[in-house]
Amino acid sequence: MFKLLWLIFRATREMGLRTLWYTVTYLFRKRWYRARFKEHVQTQPAPALSDYRRPGQVVNHERRGRSVAITCDGGIYTLTVLAPDVIRVYFDPTGDGDPAVAEMQSYAIAKPEADWPPCEFQVTENRSENSIELRTARLVCRIDRAQGRLAFLDLDGRVINQDESGAGWHPQGPVACQKQIQEDEHFYGLGERAFGLDLRGRRYANWNTDPRTYKLGQDPIHLCIPVLLGLHSGGDQGYAIFFDNTFRGYFDLGERDPGVMSFGAEDGALCYYFIYGPAMENVLDRYTELTGRTPLPPLWMLGYHQSRWSYHPEARVRQLARDFRQVYHVPCDCIHLDIHYMDDYRCFTWNSRRFPNPAKKIDDLHEQGFKIITIIDPGIKVDHDYSVCRDGLEQDVFCKYPDGETLFKGPVWPGDCYFPDFTDPRVREWWGELYRELTAVGVDGFWNDMNEPAIFGLHATTMPSFISHDMEGRGGRHAEAHNVYGMQMARAAVEGLKKIRPGERPVCITRSGWAGVQRYAMSWTGDNRSSWTHLWLSVPMLVNLGLSGLAHTGPDIGGYSRFATGELFTRWLQMGVFMPFFRSHTFVHSKDQEPWSWGEPYLTINRRYIELRYRLLPYLYTAFWQCHRTGQPIVRPLFWDDQRDEETYTLDDQFLCGDAFLAAPVLEKGATERQVYLPEGTWYDFWTDEMYEGPAHVTVEAGLERLPLFVRAGSVVPMWPVMQYVGERAVDQVQLHVYPGDGESVMYEDDGQTDAFQAGASRRTYFTLTTGADEQGEPVLNFARRTEGAYEPAYEDYEIVVHNPHGLTQGPTQGPTQGPYHSAQAMTEGERREAYQLKWVEGRACLTIGKRAFDRLTFRSG
Ligand code: MIG
């Protein structure tokens, strides 16, 4: 009873009486509509798997272009070879299905069959195995004649993945596929999941849901992606299965039966893509080739973002800007405005009392170097005096019940709302144009919330599954459109923004999404909590999102619901420096959650870490570029570099960021040290330059001011001077931090803002470090540089900082050391040889050198 009263009290406080009224009445209205459209409501319980039908015996097979059609007693398989390591499996029980149509209708696929280059493969009969084999240059797909089950094998005949009972379907609509789990198999991916790294042993639903703050182990939440990565055989085998079906579905990774992985959906086609690695790097490359890559964001998106629900009125926002720039001198690039900026939660409007002159206000903030991102929800307030609503009704853009007339209304923040049908290209275009209202006053980017879509109710709810959608003209129900609704909303925004601001990189953050969403938008991990558990949870969540192709994401730093302590916030911020989206955000009733909110010592530490983020911008930007090019995540699991290291398969309290860094965030209250696992290779402690030889478990100091952080030997890490925001002034010098060892590093540069990079205006600088010996047998470190691309950055100098140069001769040491190197020689092109004097700064060798002045440098021991 008390709980109920509390619930009512909270709901009234948060929503207001009117919205509460709509929410309560909606519970009844919902029933009424269900009764009215009962012939459209699906009521059959999910059939038991034992009632599913199976392919059965193979009758014949026939090659058609890049596909093989295999007719079985119970249906037809079409296996399509897109690449030697990418095979599409389409199973059609009825004979009316067509994989080409399925592909055309897929919201996930960015590269259709016709765009893949031709690919050789052979189809043979294997009589001894009684099977048919399809052999590419990378793998074999074998189908057994007796039961029509598939196995994917490597060229040496070892199992990568193999059907258990295989494909299945039920005449009422459901489809499924059961596969064997290999003994030492680990599973990753599946989008945004509130679980640890290895997903094995549980069942996960595919149905985007607003959990209204989630708990560890709650499933599903905002953003599901039906791509599963498997890793087994001591790391020798790695692959992905992408199940291209948007209906409510699941992946069962051994919960029902520990030896069986199954996936399925309540309707739609049984169509999946098998992608072979074995390296996960190859899996991600192929998966993002298929579903699209992350666009390069404008550089300011990589800066620090400050948000809360909500900064208002205008004076509060001004104060916040002043606090950053004049009072606390903490760098920041962007302030986010949550729903209070709107006029009574009407999207694309301003509350004139809170923000009387938005254009002027945003101008002033731009002057001070801030960008502004505003939130947008999909629900459009039912209000005939509101131009977006009126226009939407005139243009007929809102979702309807199956009679094709009755508009669907559901309660969200403004009370009852209509919902645009983003699966209609005409509606997307209409919606995209609406952003002009906000870009005209200077808003820089958009944050799409509530687009699961979320509708108020007692439990997490959404539109009824029988609501009609356009589905690109072919018609469909919400049951099919639901999972792509958020992604299509983001697409509408981005396509609109590209028209509104041609040549610029659109900024769109989305809460919900689906396979392929990465090509339109980035995300944040929704409504987490201010707790130590959630601090940790950000790590596996980000890693699995990156492994699902959605690399550009980040948690609400400090946590969303409940209150953060100074310590928790600082620990979260330290970790956030190495996460792609670096934004602090918190809910409406929480206390202030800004870098200075807890006073000292937190403020100084927070400032120092945000400054570190700004120093690392050229490094992080390079990681974004790598992701953009090849789908490599930015935050990576430890097995990324050495898939055979079994220690790393479930390790989810540390992560790699880009090529050089290993971060081991402190996840425990009051910690003063922490255990870190260092994989094979030599690692430098970022703070002390101390060297470690992996694989090793080490304990390092981790007082409040210290994020345990390591740099791989052989890396060159570029750094910029600290600025209060991106573009505060021109970068006059780039520091190159050299960590002696053997390796190649890259630095990517462009204008950070326009799409000129796509026409070649970028520069890649490759740094190669090699260790060796000179004629006298003294150790040397060679540092070579090579550049590509037409972009010419404005700065003239590099400052080269050699870390622990002593380490080169001595191997791993304890503690910082004085180095033996006192001179360095730089060779320019041709004969010219110049000697540079190295300076010693805090035990590090520093050298300033003109940008154009060297191709190769040699550091010699004295
Ligand atoms: O029902 O706009 O996840 O970041 O602050 C809550 C208010 C709606 C949920 C988002 C959160 C945002 C909040 N929104």
Short mmCIF file of C-alpha atoms and ligand atoms in Angstrom, two decimals, residues 309 338-339 375 413 447 449-450 511 524 527 560 585, ligand 1:
data_model
loop_
_atom_site.label_atom_id
_atom_site.label_comp_id
_atom_site.label_asym_id
_atom_site.label_seq_id
_atom_site.Cartn_x
_atom_site.Cartn_y
_atom_site.Cartn_z
CA TRP A 309 17.54 16.50 -16.71
CA ASP A 338 16.76 17.95 -21.68
CA ILE A 339 12.95 18.11 -22.02
CA ILE A 375 16.64 16.28 -26.73
CA TRP A 413 5.60 13.45 -21.16
CA TRP A 447 19.59 13.53 -28.76
CA ASP A 449 15.14 9.72 -26.49
CA MET A 450 12.17 7.41 -25.79
CA ARG A 511 18.64 5.60 -27.09
CA TRP A 524 24.32 6.29 -24.85
CA ASP A 527 19.12 4.93 -17.71
CA TYR A 560 21.56 8.55 -13.97
CA HIS A 585 24.15 13.09 -17.10
O1 MIG B 1 11.17 9.23 -19.03
O2 MIG B 1 14.11 13.34 -20.87
O3 MIG B 1 16.99 8.16 -20.84
O4 MIG B 1 18.42 10.47 -20.30
O5 MIG B 1 17.04 12.55 -19.01
C1 MIG B 1 12.46 9.69 -18.92
C2 MIG B 1 14.22 12.88 -19.57
C3 MIG B 1 12.84 10.43 -20.16
C4 MIG B 1 14.94 9.27 -20.34
C5 MIG B 1 16.36 9.40 -20.80
C6 MIG B 1 17.09 10.35 -19.89
C7 MIG B 1 16.40 11.69 -19.91
C8 MIG B 1 14.93 11.54 -19.50
N1 MIG B 1 14.28 10.56 -20.35
#
